[in-house]
CSV table of C-alpha atoms in Angstrom, one decimal:
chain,number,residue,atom,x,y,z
A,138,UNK,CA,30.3,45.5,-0.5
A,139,UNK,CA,31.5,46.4,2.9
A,140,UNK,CA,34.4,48.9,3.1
A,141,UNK,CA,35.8,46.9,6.0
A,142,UNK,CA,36.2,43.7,3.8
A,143,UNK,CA,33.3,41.5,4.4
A,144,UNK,CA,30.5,40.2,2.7
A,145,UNK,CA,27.6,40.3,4.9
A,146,UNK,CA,24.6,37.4,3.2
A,147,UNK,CA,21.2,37.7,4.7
A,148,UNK,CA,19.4,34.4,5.2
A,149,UNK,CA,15.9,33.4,6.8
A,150,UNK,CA,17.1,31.6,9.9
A,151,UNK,CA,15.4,28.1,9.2
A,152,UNK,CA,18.1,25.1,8.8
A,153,UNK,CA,17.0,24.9,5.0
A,154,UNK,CA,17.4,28.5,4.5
A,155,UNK,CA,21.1,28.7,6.4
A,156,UNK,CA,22.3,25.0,4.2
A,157,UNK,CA,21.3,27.5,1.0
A,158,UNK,CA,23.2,30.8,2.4
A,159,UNK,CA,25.9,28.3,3.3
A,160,UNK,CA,26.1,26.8,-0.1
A,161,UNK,CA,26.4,30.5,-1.5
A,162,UNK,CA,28.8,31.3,0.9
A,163,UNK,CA,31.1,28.2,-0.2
A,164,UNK,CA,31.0,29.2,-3.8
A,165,UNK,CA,32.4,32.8,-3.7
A,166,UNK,CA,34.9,31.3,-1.4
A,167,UNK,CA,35.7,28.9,-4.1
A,168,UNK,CA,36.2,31.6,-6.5
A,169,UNK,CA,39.5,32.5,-7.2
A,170,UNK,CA,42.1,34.6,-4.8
A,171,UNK,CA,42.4,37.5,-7.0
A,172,UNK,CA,38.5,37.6,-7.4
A,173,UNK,CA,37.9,36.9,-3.7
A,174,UNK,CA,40.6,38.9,-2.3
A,175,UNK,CA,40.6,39.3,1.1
A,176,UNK,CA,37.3,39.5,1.8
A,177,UNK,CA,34.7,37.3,5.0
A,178,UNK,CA,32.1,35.9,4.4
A,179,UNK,CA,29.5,37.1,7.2
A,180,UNK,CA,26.0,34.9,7.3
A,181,UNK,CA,23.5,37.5,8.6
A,182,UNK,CA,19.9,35.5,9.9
A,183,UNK,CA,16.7,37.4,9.6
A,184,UNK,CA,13.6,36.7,11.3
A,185,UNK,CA,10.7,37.3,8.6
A,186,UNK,CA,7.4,37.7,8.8
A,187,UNK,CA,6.6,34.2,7.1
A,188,UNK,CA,8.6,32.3,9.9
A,189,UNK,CA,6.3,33.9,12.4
A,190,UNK,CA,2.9,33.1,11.3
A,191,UNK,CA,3.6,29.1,11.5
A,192,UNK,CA,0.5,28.2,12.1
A,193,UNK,CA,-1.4,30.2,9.8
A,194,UNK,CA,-1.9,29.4,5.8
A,195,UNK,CA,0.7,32.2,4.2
A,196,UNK,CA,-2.4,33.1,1.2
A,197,UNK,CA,-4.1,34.3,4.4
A,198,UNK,CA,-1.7,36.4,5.9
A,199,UNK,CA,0.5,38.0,2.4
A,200,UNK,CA,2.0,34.9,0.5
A,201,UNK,CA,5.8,34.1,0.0
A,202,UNK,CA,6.7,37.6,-0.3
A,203,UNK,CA,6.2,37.4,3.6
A,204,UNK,CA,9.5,35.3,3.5
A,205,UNK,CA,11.2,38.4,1.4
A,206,UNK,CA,10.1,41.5,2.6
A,207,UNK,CA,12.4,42.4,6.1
A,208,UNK,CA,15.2,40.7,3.8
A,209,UNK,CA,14.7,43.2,1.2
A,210,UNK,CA,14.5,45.7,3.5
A,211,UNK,CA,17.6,44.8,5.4
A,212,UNK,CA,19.3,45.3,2.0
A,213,UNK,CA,17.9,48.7,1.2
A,214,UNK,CA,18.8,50.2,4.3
A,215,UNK,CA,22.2,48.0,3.3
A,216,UNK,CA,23.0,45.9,6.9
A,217,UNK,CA,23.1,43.1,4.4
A,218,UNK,CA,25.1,43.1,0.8
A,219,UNK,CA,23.3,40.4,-0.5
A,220,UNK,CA,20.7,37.8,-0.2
A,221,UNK,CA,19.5,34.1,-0.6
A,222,UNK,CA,16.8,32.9,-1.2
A,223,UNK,CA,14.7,29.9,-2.8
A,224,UNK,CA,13.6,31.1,-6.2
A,225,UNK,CA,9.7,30.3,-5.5
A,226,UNK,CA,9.9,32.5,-2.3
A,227,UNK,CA,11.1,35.7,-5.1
A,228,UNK,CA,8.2,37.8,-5.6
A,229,UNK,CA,8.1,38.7,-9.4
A,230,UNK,CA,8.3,42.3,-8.9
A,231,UNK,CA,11.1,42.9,-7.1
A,232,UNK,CA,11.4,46.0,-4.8
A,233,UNK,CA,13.1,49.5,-5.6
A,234,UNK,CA,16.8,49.1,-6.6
A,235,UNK,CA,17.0,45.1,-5.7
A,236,UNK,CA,18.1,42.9,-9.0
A,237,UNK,CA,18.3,39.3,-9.0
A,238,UNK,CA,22.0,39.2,-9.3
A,239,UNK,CA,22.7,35.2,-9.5
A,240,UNK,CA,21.0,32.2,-9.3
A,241,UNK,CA,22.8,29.0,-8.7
A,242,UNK,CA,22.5,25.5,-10.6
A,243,UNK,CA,19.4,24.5,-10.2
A,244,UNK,CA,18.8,21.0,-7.3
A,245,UNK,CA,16.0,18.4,-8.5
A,246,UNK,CA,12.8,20.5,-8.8
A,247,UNK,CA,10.1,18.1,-8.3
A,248,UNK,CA,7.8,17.1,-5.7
A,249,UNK,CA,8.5,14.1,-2.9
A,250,UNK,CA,5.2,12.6,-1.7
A,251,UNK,CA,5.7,11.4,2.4
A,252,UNK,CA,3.4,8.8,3.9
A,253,UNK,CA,3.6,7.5,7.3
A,254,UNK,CA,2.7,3.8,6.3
A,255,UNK,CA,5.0,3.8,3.3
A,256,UNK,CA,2.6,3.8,0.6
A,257,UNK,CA,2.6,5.4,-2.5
A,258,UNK,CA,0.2,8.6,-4.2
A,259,UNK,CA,-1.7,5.8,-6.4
A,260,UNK,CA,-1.5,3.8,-3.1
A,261,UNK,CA,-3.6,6.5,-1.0
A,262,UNK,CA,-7.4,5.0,-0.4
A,263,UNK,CA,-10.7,7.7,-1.0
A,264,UNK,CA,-10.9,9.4,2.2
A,265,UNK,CA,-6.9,9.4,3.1
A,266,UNK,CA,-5.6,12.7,4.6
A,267,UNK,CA,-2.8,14.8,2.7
A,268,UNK,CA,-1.9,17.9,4.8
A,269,UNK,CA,-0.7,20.8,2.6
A,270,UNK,CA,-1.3,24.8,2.8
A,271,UNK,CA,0.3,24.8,-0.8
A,272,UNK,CA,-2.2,26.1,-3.3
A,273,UNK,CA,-0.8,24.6,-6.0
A,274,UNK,CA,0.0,21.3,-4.7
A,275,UNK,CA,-3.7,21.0,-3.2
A,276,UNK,CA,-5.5,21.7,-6.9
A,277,UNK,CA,-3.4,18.9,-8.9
A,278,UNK,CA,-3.9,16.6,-5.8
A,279,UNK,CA,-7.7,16.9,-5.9
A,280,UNK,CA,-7.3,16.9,-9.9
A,281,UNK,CA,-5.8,13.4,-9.4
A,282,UNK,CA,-8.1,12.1,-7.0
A,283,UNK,CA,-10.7,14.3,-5.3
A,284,UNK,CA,-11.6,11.7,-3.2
A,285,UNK,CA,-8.8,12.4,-0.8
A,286,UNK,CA,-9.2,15.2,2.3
A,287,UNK,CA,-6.5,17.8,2.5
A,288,UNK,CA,-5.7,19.4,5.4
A,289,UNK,CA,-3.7,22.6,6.6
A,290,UNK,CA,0.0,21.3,7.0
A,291,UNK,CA,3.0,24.2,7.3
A,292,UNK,CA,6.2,24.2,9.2
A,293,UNK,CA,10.0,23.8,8.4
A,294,UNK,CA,10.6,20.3,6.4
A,295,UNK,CA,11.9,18.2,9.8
A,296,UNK,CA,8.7,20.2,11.7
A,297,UNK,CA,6.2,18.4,8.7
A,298,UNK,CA,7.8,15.3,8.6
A,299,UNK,CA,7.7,14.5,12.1
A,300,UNK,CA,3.9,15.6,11.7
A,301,UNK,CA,3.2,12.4,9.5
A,302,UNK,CA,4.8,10.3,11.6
A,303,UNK,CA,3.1,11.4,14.7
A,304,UNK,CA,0.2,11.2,12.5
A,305,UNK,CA,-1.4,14.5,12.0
A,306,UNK,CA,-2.1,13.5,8.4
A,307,UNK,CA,-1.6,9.9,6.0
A,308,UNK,CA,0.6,12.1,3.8
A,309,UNK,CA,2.4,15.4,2.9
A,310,UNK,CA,4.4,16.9,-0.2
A,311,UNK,CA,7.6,18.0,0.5
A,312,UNK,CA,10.0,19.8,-2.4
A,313,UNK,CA,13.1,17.1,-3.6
A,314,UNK,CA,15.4,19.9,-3.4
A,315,UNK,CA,15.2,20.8,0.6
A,316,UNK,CA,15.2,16.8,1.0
A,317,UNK,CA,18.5,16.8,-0.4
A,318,UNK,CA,20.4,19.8,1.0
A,319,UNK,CA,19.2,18.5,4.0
A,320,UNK,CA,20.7,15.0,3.5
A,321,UNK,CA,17.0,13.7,4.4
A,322,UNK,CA,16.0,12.3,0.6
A,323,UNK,CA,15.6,8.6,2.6
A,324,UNK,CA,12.0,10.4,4.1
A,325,UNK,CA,10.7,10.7,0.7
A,326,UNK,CA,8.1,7.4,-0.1
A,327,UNK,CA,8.2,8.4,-3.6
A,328,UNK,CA,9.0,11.1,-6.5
A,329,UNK,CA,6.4,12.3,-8.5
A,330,UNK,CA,6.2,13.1,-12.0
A,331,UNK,CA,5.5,16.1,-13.4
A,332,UNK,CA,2.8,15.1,-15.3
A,333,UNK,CA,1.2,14.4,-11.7
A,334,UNK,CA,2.5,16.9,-10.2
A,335,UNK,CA,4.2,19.9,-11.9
A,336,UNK,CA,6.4,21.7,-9.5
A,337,UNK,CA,6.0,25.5,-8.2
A,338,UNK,CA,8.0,28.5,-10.2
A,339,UNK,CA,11.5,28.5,-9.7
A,340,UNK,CA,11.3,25.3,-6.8
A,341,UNK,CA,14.5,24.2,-6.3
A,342,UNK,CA,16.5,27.0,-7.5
A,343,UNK,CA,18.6,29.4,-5.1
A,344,UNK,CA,18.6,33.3,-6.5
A,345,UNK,CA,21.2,35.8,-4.9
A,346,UNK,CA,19.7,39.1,-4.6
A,347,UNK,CA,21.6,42.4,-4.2
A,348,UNK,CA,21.1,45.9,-4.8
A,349,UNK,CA,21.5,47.2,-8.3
A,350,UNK,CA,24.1,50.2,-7.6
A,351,UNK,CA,26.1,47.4,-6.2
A,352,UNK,CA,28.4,46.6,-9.0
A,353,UNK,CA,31.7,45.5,-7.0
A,354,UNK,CA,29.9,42.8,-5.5
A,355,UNK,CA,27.5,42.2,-8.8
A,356,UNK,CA,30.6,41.7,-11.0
A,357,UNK,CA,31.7,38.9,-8.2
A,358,UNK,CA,27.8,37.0,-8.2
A,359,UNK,CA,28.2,36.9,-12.0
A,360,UNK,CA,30.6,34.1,-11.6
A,361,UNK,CA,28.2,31.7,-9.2
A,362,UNK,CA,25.1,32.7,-12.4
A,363,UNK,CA,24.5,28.7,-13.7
A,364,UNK,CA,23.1,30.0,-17.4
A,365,UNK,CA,20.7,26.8,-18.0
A,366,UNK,CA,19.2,27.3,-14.6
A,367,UNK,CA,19.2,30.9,-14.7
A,368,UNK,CA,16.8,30.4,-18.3
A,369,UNK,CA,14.8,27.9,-16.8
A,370,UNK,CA,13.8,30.4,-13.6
A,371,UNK,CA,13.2,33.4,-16.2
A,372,UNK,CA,11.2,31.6,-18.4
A,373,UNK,CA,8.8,30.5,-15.6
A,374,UNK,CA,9.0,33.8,-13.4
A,375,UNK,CA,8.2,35.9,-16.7
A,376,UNK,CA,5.2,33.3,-17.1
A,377,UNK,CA,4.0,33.8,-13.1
A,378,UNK,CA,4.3,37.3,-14.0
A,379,UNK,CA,2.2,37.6,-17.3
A,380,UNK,CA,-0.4,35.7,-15.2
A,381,UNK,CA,0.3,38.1,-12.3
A,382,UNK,CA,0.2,35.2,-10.1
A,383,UNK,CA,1.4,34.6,-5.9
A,384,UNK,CA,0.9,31.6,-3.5
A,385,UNK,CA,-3.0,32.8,-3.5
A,386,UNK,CA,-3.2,31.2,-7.0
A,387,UNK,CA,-2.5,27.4,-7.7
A,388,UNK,CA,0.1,27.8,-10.4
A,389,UNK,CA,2.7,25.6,-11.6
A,390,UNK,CA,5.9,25.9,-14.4
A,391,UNK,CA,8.7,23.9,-15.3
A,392,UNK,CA,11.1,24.8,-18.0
A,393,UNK,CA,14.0,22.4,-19.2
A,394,UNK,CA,16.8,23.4,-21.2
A,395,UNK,CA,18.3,20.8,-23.7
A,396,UNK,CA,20.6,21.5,-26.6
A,397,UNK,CA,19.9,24.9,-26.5
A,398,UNK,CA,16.2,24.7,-26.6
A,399,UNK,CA,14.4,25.4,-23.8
A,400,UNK,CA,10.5,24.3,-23.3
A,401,UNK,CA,8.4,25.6,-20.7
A,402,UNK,CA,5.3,23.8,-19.3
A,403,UNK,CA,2.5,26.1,-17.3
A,404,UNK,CA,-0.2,25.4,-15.1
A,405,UNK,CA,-3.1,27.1,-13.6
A,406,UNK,CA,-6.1,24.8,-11.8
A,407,UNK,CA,-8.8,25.5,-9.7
A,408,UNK,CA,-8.3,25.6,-6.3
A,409,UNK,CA,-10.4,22.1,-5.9
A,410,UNK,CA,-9.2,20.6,-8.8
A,411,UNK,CA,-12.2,20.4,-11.1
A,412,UNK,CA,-10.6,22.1,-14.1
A,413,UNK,CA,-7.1,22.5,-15.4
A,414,UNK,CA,-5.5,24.1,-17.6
A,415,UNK,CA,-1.7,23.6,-19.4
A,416,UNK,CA,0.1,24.9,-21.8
A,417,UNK,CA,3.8,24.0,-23.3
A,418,UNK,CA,6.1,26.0,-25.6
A,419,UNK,CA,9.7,25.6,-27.1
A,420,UNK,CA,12.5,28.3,-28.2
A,421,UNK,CA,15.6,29.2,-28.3
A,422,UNK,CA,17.2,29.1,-24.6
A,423,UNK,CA,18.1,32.6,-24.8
A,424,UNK,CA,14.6,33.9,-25.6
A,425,UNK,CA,13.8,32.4,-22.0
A,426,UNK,CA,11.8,35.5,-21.2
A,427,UNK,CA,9.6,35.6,-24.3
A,428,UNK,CA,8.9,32.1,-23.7
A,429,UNK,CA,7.2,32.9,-20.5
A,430,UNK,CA,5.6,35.6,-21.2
A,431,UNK,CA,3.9,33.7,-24.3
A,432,UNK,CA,2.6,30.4,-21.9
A,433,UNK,CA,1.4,33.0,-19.8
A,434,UNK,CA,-0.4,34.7,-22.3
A,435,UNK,CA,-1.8,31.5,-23.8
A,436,UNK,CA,-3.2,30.5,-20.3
A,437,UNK,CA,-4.9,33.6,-19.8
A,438,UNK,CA,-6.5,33.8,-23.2
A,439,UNK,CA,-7.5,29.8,-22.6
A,440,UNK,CA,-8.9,30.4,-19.0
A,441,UNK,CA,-10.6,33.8,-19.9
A,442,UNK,CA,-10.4,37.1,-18.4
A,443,UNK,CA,-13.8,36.5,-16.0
A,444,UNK,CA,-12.6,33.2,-14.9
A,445,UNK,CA,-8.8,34.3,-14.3
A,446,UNK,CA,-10.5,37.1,-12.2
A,447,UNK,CA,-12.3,34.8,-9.9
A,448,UNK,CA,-9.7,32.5,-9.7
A,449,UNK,CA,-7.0,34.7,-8.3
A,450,UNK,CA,-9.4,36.3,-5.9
A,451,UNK,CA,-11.3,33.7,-4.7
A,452,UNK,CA,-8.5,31.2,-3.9
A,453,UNK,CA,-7.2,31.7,-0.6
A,454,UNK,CA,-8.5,28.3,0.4
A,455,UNK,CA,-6.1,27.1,2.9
């Protein structure tokens, strides 16, 4: 933490990304005045490399992590205390000295489907156009129907949505959770289950990054750490990880914690949807971690080392 009082939070500079650094921002303001002190509150905008490659699918230029990297740097050479970021952006190994020191109650994790005319993903006739760069999103699409033609769609959620409606493509996913911060959840035609379409690691969940040796500011992030959400996004990172899995892979996890219980549903597909495979355990919420590693295991074993291989290094299909 700055020695002149203020908290400086780097954010990517996108409207989404400055609503989530804003939303952390609130909450340690919330916090008590003895834990708060006296301390600003400085949102710090990055330019990353992901927000300059707009055009370009990210599996072809360095995945997500493209969205983290002059962020983490930015901390490690410490012009920023802190950062936030979407949990699926995160890269499972994390750079030298940067912990995951928060992550917030989780928003609405699952996928919005956004059609021009209306209509609905059962709706969508052979031969209708779905624009996506998302790996994971394009497999379980085609695995659903593989009638229907995807296309490369990427920009900011306003950027894509205007896209459909100028009509660029018949469709688009978009995640629930950006449609709400945003206060734009009347664009979305339709929600979609998870059995249709199971959402991407940690989607919808905000993590707060900062750097270990920090523990002033660490003992203050504690307080904004939401525990259920926090299991849910370690169960499913520790299963990305065991998998050794990025945005070049088509992925998906969901956990859920009820009761104490938490259950953890994994995903891997090939890229044009012709095989998938899933995998669901349940444990004790605090053994979050074990839980992931486990599906992850399980998928590998049921996928098989020489097909794993050749899935995660011939899947950069846009």
């Amino acid at each position: 933490m700055s020695s002149f009082g203020i908290i400086k939070i780097g954010t990517r500079g996108s409207p989404l990304a400055i609503k989530q650094a804003t939303e952390v921002q609130n909450r340690l303001l919330d916090l008590s005045p003895k834990l708060i002190k006296n301390h600003r509150i400085q949102l710090v905008p990055i330019i990353t490399s992901g927000d300059k490659f707009k055009n370009v699918p990210l599996s072809e230029v360095g995945g997500k992590e493209l969205f983290s990297k002059e962020i983490d740097q930015a901390l490690q050479e410490k012009t920023i205390d802190c950062a936030v970021h979407s949990a699926k952006d995160v890269p499972t190994f994390l750079q030298n000295g940067i912990i995951n020191a928060a992550i917030l109650e989780r928003e609405d994790p699952r996928d919005a489907f956004i059609s021009k005319s209306g209509i609905k993903l059962s709706q969508l006739a052979d031969g209708g156009t779905v624009g996506t760069t998302s790996l994971r999103r394009k497999s379980q699409l085609l695995a659903y129907n593989k009638n229907i033609e995807v296309i490369p769609l990427r920009g900011n959620i306003q950027t894509r949505i205007d896209k459909i409606n100028s009509g660029i493509a018949d469709a688009t996913f978009l995640a629930v959770s950006g449609l709400k911060r945003l206060g734009l959840q009347s664009a979305a035609t339709e929600i979609l289950s998870i059995n249709t379409m199971l959402p991407a690691v940690g989607q919808g969940a905000l993590i707060v990054s900062s750097l270990k040796s920090n523990n002033k500011l660490n003992e203050l992030l504690k307080h904004l750490n939401h525990f259920e959400s926090a299991m849910q996004v370690i169960a499913e990172r520790a299963m990305l990880k065991e998998l050794n899995g990025s945005c070049n892979t088509p992925i998906a996890g969901l956990a859920r914690v009820s009761q104490g219980k938490l259950t953890l549903r994994g995903l891997v597909a090939k890229p044009d949807g012709t095989k998938v495979w899933r995998c669901k355990e349940t444990g004790i919420a605090s053994d979050a971690q074990l839980i992931g590693e486990d599906v992850g295991r399980q998928l590998r074993v049921a996928i098989g080392d020489q097909t794993i291989y050749s899935l995660f290094n011939k899947s950069s299909i846009p």
